[in-house]
PDB file of C-alpha atoms in Angstrom:
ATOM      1  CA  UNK T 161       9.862  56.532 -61.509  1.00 41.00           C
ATOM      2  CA  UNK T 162       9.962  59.011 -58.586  1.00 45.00           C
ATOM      3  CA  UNK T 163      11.286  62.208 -58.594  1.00 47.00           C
ATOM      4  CA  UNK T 164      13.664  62.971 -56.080  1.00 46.00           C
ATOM      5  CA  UNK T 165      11.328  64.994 -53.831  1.00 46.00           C
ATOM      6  CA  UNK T 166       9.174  61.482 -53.564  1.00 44.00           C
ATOM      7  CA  UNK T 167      12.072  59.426 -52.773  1.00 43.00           C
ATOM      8  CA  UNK T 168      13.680  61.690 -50.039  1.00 48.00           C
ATOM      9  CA  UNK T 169       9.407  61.774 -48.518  1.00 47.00           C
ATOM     10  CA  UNK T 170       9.253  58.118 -48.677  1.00 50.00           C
ATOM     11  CA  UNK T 171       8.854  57.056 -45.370  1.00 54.00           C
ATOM     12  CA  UNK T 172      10.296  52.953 -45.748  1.00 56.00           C
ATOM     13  CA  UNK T 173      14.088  54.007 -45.937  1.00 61.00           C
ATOM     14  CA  UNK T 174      15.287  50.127 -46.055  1.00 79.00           C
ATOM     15  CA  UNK T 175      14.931  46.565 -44.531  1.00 81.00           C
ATOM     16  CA  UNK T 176      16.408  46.906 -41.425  1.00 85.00           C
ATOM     17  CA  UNK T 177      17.041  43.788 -40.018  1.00 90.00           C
ATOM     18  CA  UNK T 178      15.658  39.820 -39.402  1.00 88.00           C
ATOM     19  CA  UNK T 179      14.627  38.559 -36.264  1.00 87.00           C
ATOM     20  CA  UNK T 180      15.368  34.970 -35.423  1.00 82.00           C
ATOM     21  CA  UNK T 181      14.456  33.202 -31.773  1.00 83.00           C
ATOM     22  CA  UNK T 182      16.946  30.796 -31.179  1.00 82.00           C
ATOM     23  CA  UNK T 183      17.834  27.729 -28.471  1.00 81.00           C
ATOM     24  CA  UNK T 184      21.311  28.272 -29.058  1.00 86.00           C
ATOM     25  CA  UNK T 185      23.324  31.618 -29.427  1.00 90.00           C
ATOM     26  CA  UNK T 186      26.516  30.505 -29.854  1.00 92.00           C
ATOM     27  CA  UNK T 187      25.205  27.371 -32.270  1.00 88.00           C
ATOM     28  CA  UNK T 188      23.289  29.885 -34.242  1.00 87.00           C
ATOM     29  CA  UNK T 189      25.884  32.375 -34.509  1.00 90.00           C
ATOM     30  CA  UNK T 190      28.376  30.203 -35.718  1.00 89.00           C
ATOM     31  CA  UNK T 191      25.467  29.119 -38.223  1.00 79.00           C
ATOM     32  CA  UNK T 192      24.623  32.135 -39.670  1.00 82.00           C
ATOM     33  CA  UNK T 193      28.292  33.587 -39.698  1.00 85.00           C
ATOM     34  CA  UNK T 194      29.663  30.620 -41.578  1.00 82.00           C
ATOM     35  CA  UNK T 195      26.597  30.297 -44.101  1.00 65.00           C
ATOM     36  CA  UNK T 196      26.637  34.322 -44.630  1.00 75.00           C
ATOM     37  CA  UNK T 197      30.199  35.099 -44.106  1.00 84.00           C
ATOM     38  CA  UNK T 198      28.860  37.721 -40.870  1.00 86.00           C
ATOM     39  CA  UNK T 199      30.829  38.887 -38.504  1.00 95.00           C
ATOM     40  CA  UNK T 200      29.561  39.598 -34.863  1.00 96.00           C
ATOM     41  CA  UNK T 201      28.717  43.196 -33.956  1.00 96.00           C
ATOM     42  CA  UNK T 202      26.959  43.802 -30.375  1.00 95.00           C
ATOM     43  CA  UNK T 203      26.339  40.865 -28.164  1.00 97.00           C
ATOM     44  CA  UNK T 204      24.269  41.761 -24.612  1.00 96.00           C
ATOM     45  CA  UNK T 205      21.239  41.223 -22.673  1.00 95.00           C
ATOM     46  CA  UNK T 206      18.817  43.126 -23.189  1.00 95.00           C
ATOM     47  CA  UNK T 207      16.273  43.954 -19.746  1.00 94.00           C
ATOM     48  CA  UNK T 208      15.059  46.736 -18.056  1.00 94.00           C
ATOM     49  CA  UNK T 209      11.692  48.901 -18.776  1.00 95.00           C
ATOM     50  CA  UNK T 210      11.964  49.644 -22.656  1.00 94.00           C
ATOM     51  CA  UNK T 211      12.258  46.280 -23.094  1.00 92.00           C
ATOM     52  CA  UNK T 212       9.696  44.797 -20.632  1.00 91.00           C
ATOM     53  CA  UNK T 213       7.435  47.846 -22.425  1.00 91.00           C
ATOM     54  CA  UNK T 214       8.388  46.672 -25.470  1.00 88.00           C
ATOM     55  CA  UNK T 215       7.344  42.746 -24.794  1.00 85.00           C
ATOM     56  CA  UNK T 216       4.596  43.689 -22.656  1.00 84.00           C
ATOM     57  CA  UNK T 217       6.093  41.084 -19.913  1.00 85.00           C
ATOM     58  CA  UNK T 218       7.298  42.240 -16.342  1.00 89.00           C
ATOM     59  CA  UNK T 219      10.803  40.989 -16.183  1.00 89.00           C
ATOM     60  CA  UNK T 220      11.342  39.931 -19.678  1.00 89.00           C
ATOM     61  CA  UNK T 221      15.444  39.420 -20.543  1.00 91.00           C
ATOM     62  CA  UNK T 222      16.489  38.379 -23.174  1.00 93.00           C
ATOM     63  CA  UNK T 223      20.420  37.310 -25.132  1.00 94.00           C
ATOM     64  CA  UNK T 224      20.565  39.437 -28.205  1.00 95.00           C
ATOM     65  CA  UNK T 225      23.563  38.644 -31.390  1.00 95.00           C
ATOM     66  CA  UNK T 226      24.007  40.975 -33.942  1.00 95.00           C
ATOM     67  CA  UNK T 227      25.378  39.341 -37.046  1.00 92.00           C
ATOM     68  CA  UNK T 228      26.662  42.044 -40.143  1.00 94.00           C
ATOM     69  CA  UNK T 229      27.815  40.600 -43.576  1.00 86.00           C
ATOM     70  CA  UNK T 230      30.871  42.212 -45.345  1.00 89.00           C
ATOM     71  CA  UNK T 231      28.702  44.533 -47.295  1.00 86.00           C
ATOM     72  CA  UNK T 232      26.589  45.710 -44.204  1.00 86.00           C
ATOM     73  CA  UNK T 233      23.278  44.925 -46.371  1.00 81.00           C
ATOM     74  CA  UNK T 234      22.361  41.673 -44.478  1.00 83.00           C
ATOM     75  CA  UNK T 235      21.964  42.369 -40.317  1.00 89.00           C
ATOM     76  CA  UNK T 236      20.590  39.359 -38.748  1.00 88.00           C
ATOM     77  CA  UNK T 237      19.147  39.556 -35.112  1.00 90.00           C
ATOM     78  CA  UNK T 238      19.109  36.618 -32.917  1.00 89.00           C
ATOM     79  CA  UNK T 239      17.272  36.729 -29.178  1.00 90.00           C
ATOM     80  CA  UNK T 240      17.376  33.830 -26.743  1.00 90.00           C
ATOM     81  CA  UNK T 241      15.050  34.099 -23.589  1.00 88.00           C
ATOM     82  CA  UNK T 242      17.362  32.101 -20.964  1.00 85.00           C
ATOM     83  CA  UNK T 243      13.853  32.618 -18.943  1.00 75.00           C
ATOM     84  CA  UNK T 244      11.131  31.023 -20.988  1.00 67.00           C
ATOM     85  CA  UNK T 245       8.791  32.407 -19.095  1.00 58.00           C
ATOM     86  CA  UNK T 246       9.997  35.479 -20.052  1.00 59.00           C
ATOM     87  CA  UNK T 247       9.754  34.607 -23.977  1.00 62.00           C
ATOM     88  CA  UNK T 248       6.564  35.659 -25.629  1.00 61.00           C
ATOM     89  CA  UNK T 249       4.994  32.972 -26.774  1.00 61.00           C
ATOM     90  CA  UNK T 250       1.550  32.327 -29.049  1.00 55.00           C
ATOM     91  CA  UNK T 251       0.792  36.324 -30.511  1.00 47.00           C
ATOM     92  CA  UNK T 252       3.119  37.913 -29.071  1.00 51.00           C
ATOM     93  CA  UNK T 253       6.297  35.538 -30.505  1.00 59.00           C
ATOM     94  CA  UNK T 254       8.432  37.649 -31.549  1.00 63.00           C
ATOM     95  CA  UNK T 255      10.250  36.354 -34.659  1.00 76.00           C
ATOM     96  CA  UNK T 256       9.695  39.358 -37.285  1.00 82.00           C
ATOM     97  CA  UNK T 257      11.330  41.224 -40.005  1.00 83.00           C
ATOM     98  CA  UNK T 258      11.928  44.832 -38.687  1.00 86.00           C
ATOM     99  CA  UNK T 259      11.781  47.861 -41.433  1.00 84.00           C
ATOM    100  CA  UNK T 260      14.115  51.433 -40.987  1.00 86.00           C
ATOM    101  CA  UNK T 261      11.540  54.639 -41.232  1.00 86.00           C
ATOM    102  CA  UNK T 262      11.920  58.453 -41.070  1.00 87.00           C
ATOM    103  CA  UNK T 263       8.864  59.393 -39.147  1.00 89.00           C
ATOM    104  CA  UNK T 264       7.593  56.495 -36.497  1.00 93.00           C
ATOM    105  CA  UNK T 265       4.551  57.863 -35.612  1.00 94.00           C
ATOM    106  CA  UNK T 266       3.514  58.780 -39.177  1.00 89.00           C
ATOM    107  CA  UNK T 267       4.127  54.981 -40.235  1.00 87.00           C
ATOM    108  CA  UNK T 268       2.607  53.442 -37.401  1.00 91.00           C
ATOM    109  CA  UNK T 269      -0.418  55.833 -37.938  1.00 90.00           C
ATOM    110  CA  UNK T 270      -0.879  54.786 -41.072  1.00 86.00           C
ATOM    111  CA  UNK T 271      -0.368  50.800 -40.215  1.00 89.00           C
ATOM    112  CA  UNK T 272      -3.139  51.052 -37.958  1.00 91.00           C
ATOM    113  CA  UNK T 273      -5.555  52.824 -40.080  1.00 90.00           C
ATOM    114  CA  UNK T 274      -4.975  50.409 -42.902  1.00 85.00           C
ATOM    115  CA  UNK T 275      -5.945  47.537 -40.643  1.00 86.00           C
ATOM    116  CA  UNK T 276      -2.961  47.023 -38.096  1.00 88.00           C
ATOM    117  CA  UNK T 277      -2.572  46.335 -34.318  1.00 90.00           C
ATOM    118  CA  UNK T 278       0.040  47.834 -32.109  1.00 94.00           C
ATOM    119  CA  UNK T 279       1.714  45.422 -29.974  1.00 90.00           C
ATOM    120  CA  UNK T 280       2.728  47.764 -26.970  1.00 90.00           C
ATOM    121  CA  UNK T 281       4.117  51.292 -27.098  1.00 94.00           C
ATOM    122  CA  UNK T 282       6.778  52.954 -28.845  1.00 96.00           C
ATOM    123  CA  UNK T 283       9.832  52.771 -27.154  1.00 96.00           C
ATOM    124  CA  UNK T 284      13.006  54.382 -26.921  1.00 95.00           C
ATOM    125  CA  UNK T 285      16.340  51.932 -27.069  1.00 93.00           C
ATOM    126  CA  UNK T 286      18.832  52.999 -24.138  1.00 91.00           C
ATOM    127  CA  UNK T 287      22.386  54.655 -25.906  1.00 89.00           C
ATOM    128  CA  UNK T 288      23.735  51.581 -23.610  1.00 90.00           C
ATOM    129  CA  UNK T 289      22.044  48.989 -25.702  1.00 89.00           C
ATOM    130  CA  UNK T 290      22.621  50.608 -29.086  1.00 85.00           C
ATOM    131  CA  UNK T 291      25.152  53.615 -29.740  1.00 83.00           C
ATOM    132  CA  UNK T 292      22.974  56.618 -30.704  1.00 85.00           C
ATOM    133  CA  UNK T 293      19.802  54.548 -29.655  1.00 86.00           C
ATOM    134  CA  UNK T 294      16.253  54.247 -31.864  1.00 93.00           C
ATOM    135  CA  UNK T 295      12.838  54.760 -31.523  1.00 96.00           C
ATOM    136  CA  UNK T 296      11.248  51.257 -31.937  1.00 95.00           C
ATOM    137  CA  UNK T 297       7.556  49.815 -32.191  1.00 94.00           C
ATOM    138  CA  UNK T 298       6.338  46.002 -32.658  1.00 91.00           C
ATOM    139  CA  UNK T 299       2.866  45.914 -34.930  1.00 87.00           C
ATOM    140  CA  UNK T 300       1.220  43.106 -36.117  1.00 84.00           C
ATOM    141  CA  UNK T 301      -0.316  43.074 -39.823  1.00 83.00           C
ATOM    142  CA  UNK T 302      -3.923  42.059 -40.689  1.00 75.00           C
ATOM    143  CA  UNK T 303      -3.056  38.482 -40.569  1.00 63.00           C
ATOM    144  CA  UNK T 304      -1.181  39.077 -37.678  1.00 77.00           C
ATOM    145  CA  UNK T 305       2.349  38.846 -38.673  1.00 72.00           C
ATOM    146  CA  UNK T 306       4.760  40.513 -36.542  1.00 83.00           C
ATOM    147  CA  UNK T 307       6.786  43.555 -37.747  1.00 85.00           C
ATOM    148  CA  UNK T 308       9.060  46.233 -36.608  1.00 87.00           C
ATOM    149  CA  UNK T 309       9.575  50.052 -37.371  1.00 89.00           C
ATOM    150  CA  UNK T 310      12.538  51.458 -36.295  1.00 92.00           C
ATOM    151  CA  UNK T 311      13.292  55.365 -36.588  1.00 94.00           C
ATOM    152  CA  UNK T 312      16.953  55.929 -36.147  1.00 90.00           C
ATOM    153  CA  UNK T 313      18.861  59.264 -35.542  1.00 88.00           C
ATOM    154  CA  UNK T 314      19.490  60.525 -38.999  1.00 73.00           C
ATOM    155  CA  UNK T 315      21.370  60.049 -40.985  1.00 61.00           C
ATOM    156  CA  UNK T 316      20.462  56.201 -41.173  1.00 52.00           C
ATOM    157  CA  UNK T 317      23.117  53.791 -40.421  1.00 50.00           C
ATOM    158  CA  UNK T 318      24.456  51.108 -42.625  1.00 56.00           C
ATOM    159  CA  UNK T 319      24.355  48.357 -40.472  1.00 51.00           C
ATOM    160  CA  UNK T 320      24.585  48.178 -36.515  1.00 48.00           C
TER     161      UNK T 320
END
């Protein structure tokens, strides 16, 4: 069992969210509300150059739902590209599972020299998409599933 100096170093804080790509926002939304008793908590577009540096893709737009349960444990992110050619598609698809850290660039150093790839830079999320914004990085694993770190202004919120 860890002391408590190990868990307060631990750099994985919590599963932050799920990713899900979807045809349909408001079909999806509905789903996952009704089957997970969520409640809708930010709905926008999300554009401009964090997020084409974040995609790698000039232009790239896309929907974004956030979807809370009752407890704020379960945060489920859906993103619809009304511009397919604006979705990544093949490795850089971006359905993932995204993961809350205290130091960014420490985990992400350590991803990559156990094996991972960085899929673009670290980027900064505008205070106009999210309140209080978040330092955010896509890497793939060795078998090149997608995953997210996320470094949010302490302390850590519940749920967005």
């Amino acid at each position: 069992m860890p002391n408590s100096d190990q868990a307060r170093f631990d750099p994985v804080a919590r599963l932050d969210h799920v990713n899900v790509i979807v045809r349909d926002m408001d079909r999806a939304a509905a789903f996952y509300s009704a089957v997970f008793t969520m409640t809708e908590t930010l709905r926008k577009t999300l554009s401009g150059p964090w997020f084409e540096a974040l995609l790698e893709r000039s232009g790239a737009s896309a929907d974004c739902v956030i979807l809370v349960d009752a407890s704020k444990r379960l945060r489920i992110e859906l993103l619809r590209f009304p511009d397919r050619t604006s979705a990544p598609d093949g490795p850089q698809a971006i359905g993932h599972f995204a993961v809350a850290v205290d130091d960014i660039a420490a985990t992400r150093a350590r991803a990559l020299a156990a094996g991972g790839v960085a899929v673009g830079p670290v980027v900064t999320v505008p205070d106009s998409v999210l309140p209080r914004g978040k330092l955010m990085c896509y890497l793939r694993d060795p078998d090149g599933a997608l995953f997210e770190l996320a470094q949010y202004p302490q302390p850590l919120p519940s749920a967005v």
